[in-house]
PDB file of C-alpha atoms in Angstrom:
ATOM      1  CA  UNK B  23       9.018 -13.903   9.964  1.00  0.00           C
ATOM      2  CA  UNK B  24      10.075 -13.642   6.333  1.00  0.00           C
ATOM      3  CA  UNK B  25      11.042 -16.998   4.808  1.00  0.00           C
ATOM      4  CA  UNK B  26      13.527 -17.446   1.934  1.00  0.00           C
ATOM      5  CA  UNK B  27      10.575 -18.344  -0.294  1.00  0.00           C
ATOM      6  CA  UNK B  28       8.613 -15.226   0.619  1.00  0.00           C
ATOM      7  CA  UNK B  29      11.724 -13.070   0.222  1.00  0.00           C
ATOM      8  CA  UNK B  30      12.205 -14.446  -3.276  1.00  0.00           C
ATOM      9  CA  UNK B  31       8.547 -13.751  -4.116  1.00  0.00           C
ATOM     10  CA  UNK B  32       8.811 -10.252  -2.647  1.00  0.00           C
ATOM     11  CA  UNK B  33      11.794  -9.570  -4.880  1.00  0.00           C
ATOM     12  CA  UNK B  34       9.876 -10.835  -7.900  1.00  0.00           C
ATOM     13  CA  UNK B  35       6.828  -8.682  -7.185  1.00  0.00           C
ATOM     14  CA  UNK B  36       8.891  -5.588  -6.392  1.00  0.00           C
ATOM     15  CA  UNK B  37      10.829  -6.025  -9.624  1.00  0.00           C
ATOM     16  CA  UNK B  38       7.562  -6.403 -11.513  1.00  0.00           C
ATOM     17  CA  UNK B  39       5.914  -3.383  -9.890  1.00  0.00           C
ATOM     18  CA  UNK B  40       8.972  -1.185 -10.506  1.00  0.00           C
ATOM     19  CA  UNK B  41       9.426  -2.356 -14.095  1.00  0.00           C
ATOM     20  CA  UNK B  42       9.823   0.698 -16.307  1.00  0.00           C
ATOM     21  CA  UNK B  43       9.780  -1.424 -19.455  1.00  0.00           C
ATOM     22  CA  UNK B  44       6.937  -0.293 -21.702  1.00  0.00           C
ATOM     23  CA  UNK B  45       5.444  -3.775 -21.978  1.00  0.00           C
ATOM     24  CA  UNK B  46       5.633  -4.517 -18.255  1.00  0.00           C
ATOM     25  CA  UNK B  47       4.122  -1.158 -17.357  1.00  0.00           C
ATOM     26  CA  UNK B  48       1.405  -1.714 -19.961  1.00  0.00           C
ATOM     27  CA  UNK B  49       0.517  -5.079 -18.421  1.00  0.00           C
ATOM     28  CA  UNK B  50       0.193  -3.488 -14.985  1.00  0.00           C
ATOM     29  CA  UNK B  51      -1.956  -0.705 -16.443  1.00  0.00           C
ATOM     30  CA  UNK B  52      -4.178  -3.285 -18.131  1.00  0.00           C
ATOM     31  CA  UNK B  53      -4.483  -5.349 -14.957  1.00  0.00           C
ATOM     32  CA  UNK B  54      -5.444  -2.235 -12.999  1.00  0.00           C
ATOM     33  CA  UNK B  55      -8.200  -1.376 -15.508  1.00  0.00           C
ATOM     34  CA  UNK B  56      -9.512  -4.944 -15.622  1.00  0.00           C
ATOM     35  CA  UNK B  57      -9.704  -5.166 -11.830  1.00  0.00           C
ATOM     36  CA  UNK B  58     -11.337  -1.746 -11.598  1.00  0.00           C
ATOM     37  CA  UNK B  59     -13.916  -2.703 -14.227  1.00  0.00           C
ATOM     38  CA  UNK B  60     -14.644  -6.355 -13.480  1.00  0.00           C
ATOM     39  CA  UNK B  61     -13.372  -6.951  -9.960  1.00  0.00           C
ATOM     40  CA  UNK B  62     -10.706  -9.309  -8.699  1.00  0.00           C
ATOM     41  CA  UNK B  63     -12.450 -12.647  -9.162  1.00  0.00           C
ATOM     42  CA  UNK B  64     -13.614 -12.006 -12.737  1.00  0.00           C
ATOM     43  CA  UNK B  65     -10.246 -10.713 -13.904  1.00  0.00           C
ATOM     44  CA  UNK B  66      -8.108 -13.341 -15.639  1.00  0.00           C
ATOM     45  CA  UNK B  67      -4.634 -13.444 -17.116  1.00  0.00           C
ATOM     46  CA  UNK B  68      -6.185 -13.837 -20.570  1.00  0.00           C
ATOM     47  CA  UNK B  69      -8.278 -10.681 -20.111  1.00  0.00           C
ATOM     48  CA  UNK B  70      -5.252  -8.701 -18.956  1.00  0.00           C
ATOM     49  CA  UNK B  71      -3.094  -9.941 -21.838  1.00  0.00           C
ATOM     50  CA  UNK B  72      -5.808  -9.067 -24.328  1.00  0.00           C
ATOM     51  CA  UNK B  73      -6.251  -5.538 -22.946  1.00  0.00           C
ATOM     52  CA  UNK B  74      -2.475  -5.014 -22.854  1.00  0.00           C
ATOM     53  CA  UNK B  75      -2.098  -6.293 -26.407  1.00  0.00           C
ATOM     54  CA  UNK B  76       0.453  -8.971 -25.484  1.00  0.00           C
ATOM     55  CA  UNK B  77       0.548 -12.759 -25.562  1.00  0.00           C
ATOM     56  CA  UNK B  78       0.131 -14.948 -22.482  1.00  0.00           C
ATOM     57  CA  UNK B  79       3.769 -16.000 -22.859  1.00  0.00           C
ATOM     58  CA  UNK B  80       4.915 -12.362 -22.777  1.00  0.00           C
ATOM     59  CA  UNK B  81       2.845 -11.699 -19.677  1.00  0.00           C
ATOM     60  CA  UNK B  82       4.128 -14.833 -17.908  1.00  0.00           C
ATOM     61  CA  UNK B  83       7.723 -13.858 -18.609  1.00  0.00           C
ATOM     62  CA  UNK B  84       7.144 -10.855 -16.352  1.00  0.00           C
ATOM     63  CA  UNK B  85       4.542 -12.122 -13.876  1.00  0.00           C
ATOM     64  CA  UNK B  86       4.393 -15.625 -12.438  1.00  0.00           C
ATOM     65  CA  UNK B  87       0.615 -16.064 -12.631  1.00  0.00           C
ATOM     66  CA  UNK B  88      -2.430 -14.097 -11.533  1.00  0.00           C
ATOM     67  CA  UNK B  89      -1.482 -13.865  -7.854  1.00  0.00           C
ATOM     68  CA  UNK B  90       1.884 -12.290  -8.613  1.00  0.00           C
ATOM     69  CA  UNK B  91       0.263  -9.936 -11.126  1.00  0.00           C
ATOM     70  CA  UNK B  92      -2.384  -8.806  -8.632  1.00  0.00           C
ATOM     71  CA  UNK B  93       0.245  -8.356  -5.935  1.00  0.00           C
ATOM     72  CA  UNK B  94       2.347  -6.291  -8.328  1.00  0.00           C
ATOM     73  CA  UNK B  95      -0.654  -4.044  -9.046  1.00  0.00           C
ATOM     74  CA  UNK B  96      -1.279  -3.614  -5.314  1.00  0.00           C
ATOM     75  CA  UNK B  97       2.400  -2.914  -4.656  1.00  0.00           C
ATOM     76  CA  UNK B  98       2.478  -0.268  -7.394  1.00  0.00           C
ATOM     77  CA  UNK B  99      -0.679   1.352  -5.998  1.00  0.00           C
ATOM     78  CA  UNK B 100       0.910   1.225  -2.550  1.00  0.00           C
ATOM     79  CA  UNK B 101       3.966   3.037  -3.908  1.00  0.00           C
ATOM     80  CA  UNK B 102       1.757   5.670  -5.548  1.00  0.00           C
ATOM     81  CA  UNK B 103      -0.137   6.003  -2.282  1.00  0.00           C
ATOM     82  CA  UNK B 104       3.026   6.772  -0.347  1.00  0.00           C
ATOM     83  CA  UNK B 105       4.267   9.074  -3.080  1.00  0.00           C
ATOM     84  CA  UNK B 106       1.143  11.167  -2.488  1.00  0.00           C
ATOM     85  CA  UNK B 107       1.902  11.239   1.221  1.00  0.00           C
ATOM     86  CA  UNK B 108       5.500  12.321   0.606  1.00  0.00           C
ATOM     87  CA  UNK B 109       4.254  15.169  -1.602  1.00  0.00           C
ATOM     88  CA  UNK B 110       1.934  16.331   1.179  1.00  0.00           C
ATOM     89  CA  UNK B 111       4.425  16.111   4.044  1.00  0.00           C
ATOM     90  CA  UNK B 112       7.576  17.242   2.222  1.00  0.00           C
ATOM     91  CA  UNK B 113       7.491  20.863   3.447  1.00  0.00           C
ATOM     92  CA  UNK B 114       6.967  19.881   7.107  1.00  0.00           C
ATOM     93  CA  UNK B 115      10.085  20.262   9.289  1.00  0.00           C
ATOM     94  CA  UNK B 116       9.749  17.494  11.913  1.00  0.00           C
ATOM     95  CA  UNK B 117       9.117  13.766  11.885  1.00  0.00           C
ATOM     96  CA  UNK B 118       6.184  14.220  14.256  1.00  0.00           C
ATOM     97  CA  UNK B 119       4.453  16.711  11.968  1.00  0.00           C
ATOM     98  CA  UNK B 120       5.088  14.490   8.968  1.00  0.00           C
ATOM     99  CA  UNK B 121       3.662  11.504  10.815  1.00  0.00           C
ATOM    100  CA  UNK B 122       0.483  13.351  11.751  1.00  0.00           C
ATOM    101  CA  UNK B 123      -0.169  14.808   8.306  1.00  0.00           C
ATOM    102  CA  UNK B 124       0.890  11.609   6.575  1.00  0.00           C
ATOM    103  CA  UNK B 125      -1.669   9.671   8.566  1.00  0.00           C
ATOM    104  CA  UNK B 126      -4.360  12.233   7.713  1.00  0.00           C
ATOM    105  CA  UNK B 127      -3.565  12.023   4.003  1.00  0.00           C
ATOM    106  CA  UNK B 128      -3.355   8.237   4.189  1.00  0.00           C
ATOM    107  CA  UNK B 129      -6.764   7.793   5.791  1.00  0.00           C
ATOM    108  CA  UNK B 130      -8.312  10.205   3.293  1.00  0.00           C
ATOM    109  CA  UNK B 131      -6.664   8.390   0.384  1.00  0.00           C
ATOM    110  CA  UNK B 132      -7.868   4.997   1.602  1.00  0.00           C
ATOM    111  CA  UNK B 133     -11.430   6.293   1.825  1.00  0.00           C
ATOM    112  CA  UNK B 134     -11.445   7.768  -1.687  1.00  0.00           C
ATOM    113  CA  UNK B 135      -9.150   5.504  -3.734  1.00  0.00           C
ATOM    114  CA  UNK B 136     -11.286   4.054  -6.569  1.00  0.00           C
ATOM    115  CA  UNK B 137      -9.547   0.663  -6.764  1.00  0.00           C
ATOM    116  CA  UNK B 138      -9.671   0.000  -3.037  1.00  0.00           C
ATOM    117  CA  UNK B 139     -13.285   1.189  -2.825  1.00  0.00           C
ATOM    118  CA  UNK B 140     -14.221  -1.044  -5.771  1.00  0.00           C
ATOM    119  CA  UNK B 141     -12.619  -4.133  -4.288  1.00  0.00           C
ATOM    120  CA  UNK B 142     -13.945  -3.609  -0.772  1.00  0.00           C
ATOM    121  CA  UNK B 143     -17.451  -3.233  -2.201  1.00  0.00           C
ATOM    122  CA  UNK B 144     -17.419  -6.035  -4.786  1.00  0.00           C
ATOM    123  CA  UNK B 145     -14.659  -8.494  -3.851  1.00  0.00           C
ATOM    124  CA  UNK B 146     -13.890  -8.214  -0.141  1.00  0.00           C
ATOM    125  CA  UNK B 147     -13.359 -11.969   0.222  1.00  0.00           C
ATOM    126  CA  UNK B 148     -10.912 -11.919  -2.701  1.00  0.00           C
ATOM    127  CA  UNK B 149      -9.096  -8.758  -1.571  1.00  0.00           C
ATOM    128  CA  UNK B 150      -8.746  -9.564   2.123  1.00  0.00           C
ATOM    129  CA  UNK B 151      -6.056 -12.269   1.773  1.00  0.00           C
ATOM    130  CA  UNK B 152      -3.797  -9.736   0.005  1.00  0.00           C
ATOM    131  CA  UNK B 153      -4.091  -7.417   3.031  1.00  0.00           C
ATOM    132  CA  UNK B 154      -4.237 -10.017   5.829  1.00  0.00           C
ATOM    133  CA  UNK B 155      -2.972 -13.622   5.779  1.00  0.00           C
ATOM    134  CA  UNK B 156      -1.118 -13.098   2.477  1.00  0.00           C
ATOM    135  CA  UNK B 157      -0.441  -9.411   3.074  1.00  0.00           C
ATOM    136  CA  UNK B 158       3.280  -9.703   3.769  1.00  0.00           C
ATOM    137  CA  UNK B 159       4.192  -8.135   0.438  1.00  0.00           C
ATOM    138  CA  UNK B 160       2.031  -5.028   0.818  1.00  0.00           C
ATOM    139  CA  UNK B 161       3.099  -4.566   4.451  1.00  0.00           C
ATOM    140  CA  UNK B 162       6.775  -5.013   3.549  1.00  0.00           C
ATOM    141  CA  UNK B 163       6.695  -2.504   0.685  1.00  0.00           C
ATOM    142  CA  UNK B 164       4.821   0.092   2.747  1.00  0.00           C
ATOM    143  CA  UNK B 165       7.095  -0.427   5.776  1.00  0.00           C
ATOM    144  CA  UNK B 166      10.311  -0.276   3.763  1.00  0.00           C
ATOM    145  CA  UNK B 167       9.128   2.837   1.933  1.00  0.00           C
ATOM    146  CA  UNK B 168       8.445   4.611   5.237  1.00  0.00           C
ATOM    147  CA  UNK B 169      11.826   3.619   6.626  1.00  0.00           C
ATOM    148  CA  UNK B 170      13.575   4.774   3.439  1.00  0.00           C
ATOM    149  CA  UNK B 171      11.718   8.075   3.579  1.00  0.00           C
ATOM    150  CA  UNK B 172      12.768   8.571   7.188  1.00  0.00           C
ATOM    151  CA  UNK B 173      16.394   7.999   6.205  1.00  0.00           C
ATOM    152  CA  UNK B 174      16.197  10.509   3.350  1.00  0.00           C
ATOM    153  CA  UNK B 175      14.544  13.401   5.194  1.00  0.00           C
ATOM    154  CA  UNK B 176      16.473  15.434   7.799  1.00  0.00           C
ATOM    155  CA  UNK B 177      15.270  14.447  11.244  1.00  0.00           C
ATOM    156  CA  UNK B 178      14.333  10.945  10.091  1.00  0.00           C
ATOM    157  CA  UNK B 179      13.089   8.295  12.493  1.00  0.00           C
ATOM    158  CA  UNK B 180      15.765   7.031  14.883  1.00  0.00           C
ATOM    159  CA  UNK B 181      15.474   4.139  17.379  1.00  0.00           C
ATOM    160  CA  UNK B 182      13.751   5.271  20.586  1.00  0.00           C
ATOM    161  CA  UNK B 183      13.873   3.143  23.752  1.00  0.00           C
ATOM    162  CA  UNK B 184      14.662   0.046  21.707  1.00  0.00           C
ATOM    163  CA  UNK B 185      11.976   0.721  19.109  1.00  0.00           C
ATOM    164  CA  UNK B 186      13.419   0.396  15.617  1.00  0.00           C
ATOM    165  CA  UNK B 187      12.306   2.456  12.608  1.00  0.00           C
ATOM    166  CA  UNK B 188      11.174  -0.778  10.952  1.00  0.00           C
ATOM    167  CA  UNK B 189       9.019  -1.710  13.934  1.00  0.00           C
ATOM    168  CA  UNK B 190       7.402   1.724  14.224  1.00  0.00           C
ATOM    169  CA  UNK B 191       6.798   1.907  10.472  1.00  0.00           C
ATOM    170  CA  UNK B 192       5.211  -1.543  10.397  1.00  0.00           C
ATOM    171  CA  UNK B 193       2.927  -0.597  13.277  1.00  0.00           C
ATOM    172  CA  UNK B 194       1.682   2.426  11.308  1.00  0.00           C
ATOM    173  CA  UNK B 195       1.086   0.295   8.220  1.00  0.00           C
ATOM    174  CA  UNK B 196      -0.821  -2.403  10.087  1.00  0.00           C
ATOM    175  CA  UNK B 197      -2.893   0.208  11.904  1.00  0.00           C
ATOM    176  CA  UNK B 198      -3.758   1.936   8.626  1.00  0.00           C
ATOM    177  CA  UNK B 199      -4.848  -1.392   7.100  1.00  0.00           C
ATOM    178  CA  UNK B 200      -6.990  -2.120  10.149  1.00  0.00           C
ATOM    179  CA  UNK B 201      -8.805   1.233   9.979  1.00  0.00           C
ATOM    180  CA  UNK B 202      -9.327   0.765   6.238  1.00  0.00           C
ATOM    181  CA  UNK B 203     -10.835  -2.704   6.582  1.00  0.00           C
ATOM    182  CA  UNK B 204     -12.824  -1.922   9.741  1.00  0.00           C
ATOM    183  CA  UNK B 205     -13.735   1.786   9.616  1.00  0.00           C
ATOM    184  CA  UNK B 206     -16.331   1.553  12.383  1.00  0.00           C
ATOM    185  CA  UNK B 207     -14.606   2.577  15.603  1.00  0.00           C
ATOM    186  CA  UNK B 208     -15.117   4.216  18.969  1.00  0.00           C
ATOM    187  CA  UNK B 209     -12.304   6.570  17.933  1.00  0.00           C
ATOM    188  CA  UNK B 210     -13.744   9.621  16.136  1.00  0.00           C
ATOM    189  CA  UNK B 211     -12.253   9.671  12.632  1.00  0.00           C
ATOM    190  CA  UNK B 212     -15.056  11.350  10.712  1.00  0.00           C
ATOM    191  CA  UNK B 213     -13.034  14.178   9.187  1.00  0.00           C
ATOM    192  CA  UNK B 214      -9.456  15.342   8.709  1.00  0.00           C
ATOM    193  CA  UNK B 215      -9.318  17.212  11.997  1.00  0.00           C
ATOM    194  CA  UNK B 216     -10.477  14.184  14.004  1.00  0.00           C
ATOM    195  CA  UNK B 217      -7.932  11.984  12.229  1.00  0.00           C
ATOM    196  CA  UNK B 218      -5.263  14.606  12.923  1.00  0.00           C
ATOM    197  CA  UNK B 219      -6.187  14.710  16.615  1.00  0.00           C
ATOM    198  CA  UNK B 220      -5.980  10.917  16.867  1.00  0.00           C
ATOM    199  CA  UNK B 221      -2.551  10.904  15.213  1.00  0.00           C
ATOM    200  CA  UNK B 222      -1.273  13.586  17.601  1.00  0.00           C
ATOM    201  CA  UNK B 223      -2.614  11.845  20.701  1.00  0.00           C
ATOM    202  CA  UNK B 224      -1.861   8.205  19.878  1.00  0.00           C
ATOM    203  CA  UNK B 225       0.760   7.921  17.144  1.00  0.00           C
ATOM    204  CA  UNK B 226       3.090  10.870  17.652  1.00  0.00           C
ATOM    205  CA  UNK B 227       4.081   9.748  21.199  1.00  0.00           C
ATOM    206  CA  UNK B 228       5.611   6.593  19.708  1.00  0.00           C
ATOM    207  CA  UNK B 229       8.390   8.767  18.285  1.00  0.00           C
ATOM    208  CA  UNK B 230       9.216  10.444  21.577  1.00  0.00           C
ATOM    209  CA  UNK B 231      11.703   9.276  24.191  1.00  0.00           C
TER     210      UNK B 231
END
């Protein structure tokens, strides 16, 4: 359950990740490059500030420490991730088709994204808390984005047999995180067609009465 404290932190991170201010965006860009180059553990606020060309005080006015900065980077990458899915599924006419193709694109993206690949290879113990025990922010942003997208597209997700759009969306997000962190599975997911078949057989029925 979301606590008042976590809601406040979520608002802070979302505001940071969506900041269109040139300085704020530059700090996020610098943090992304530092993490991609040096990994999560070796990246520091000082390194990010130096790369961004700002003072520590300027950085701290926008991000409340390294954890918030890292979370903001992950949230922004999460938003970009779902933007790529929306681009791919936009022409599809039904929610079920969008779900299937969105899952295909999502799995492919997770397997090829340079930042995620870098962190899983070099800093899994540092990355995992942001996607597991401290993963509320990433899950919330991904879930809320999916729900918003369903509301905006004709034929969006409606409650089915008591299942809410938020609940279904969160299930998809948590399942995607699980497959990303533990790719070995008895479920064949070796290529796009196998991922598509899994989505049709297991995920699409969740949207049907």
